[in-house]
Steps between C-alpha positions, in 0.01 A plus 500: 500500500784737583675428171184562300444835677861599429462407133172692479657811658805481271276463194299806607823696549620391155171610341519840672858558384410390147197734489712798607775401257251485213366844594847654518608347171188624320534853643871522416423367153247780449760758606746352250239498222422865564870585496571310177200646319585855617145527633538728801137463609517120496832505688361739762187287547716189533720670761188615685361148496832362628516756781140426597558125493798546732272713722735800492357828622581826324806574714646152461440504124663843463799390707552178305442655158746781576766239578481345151819531297392739225779375275337157491128586519388837367253657742455872549395697803174577318437124452555442871271790588226363271537153653475640854194703402314200352618235748215539756245412230697189403531400867122528538451286189739241639305491825183428301663223295689351794851370530674246281381224733141622542355205308690255721397679819131461422508149357 
């Protein structure tokens, strides 16, 4: 009985990690697609979605985005300001949709 409970708990942990990994990979992929296509609006929305998924508030997002190496990833102060301005809306949307593991939590 103890072994089966341990296996069940480890499987649940694996499924949680996989769900978050899938979410991160899809969000980072959207950022890359926006960057490659030179679509600033798509890139900004993807960054907003990533920040909301990571549950960053405006101050955390501004701090982390300002630490990006601008030689590697082109982001302007205006981009960061726009992201910080729109982030509360994306956070509210994320709260409505739930976390990456919402489906597993209610199953």
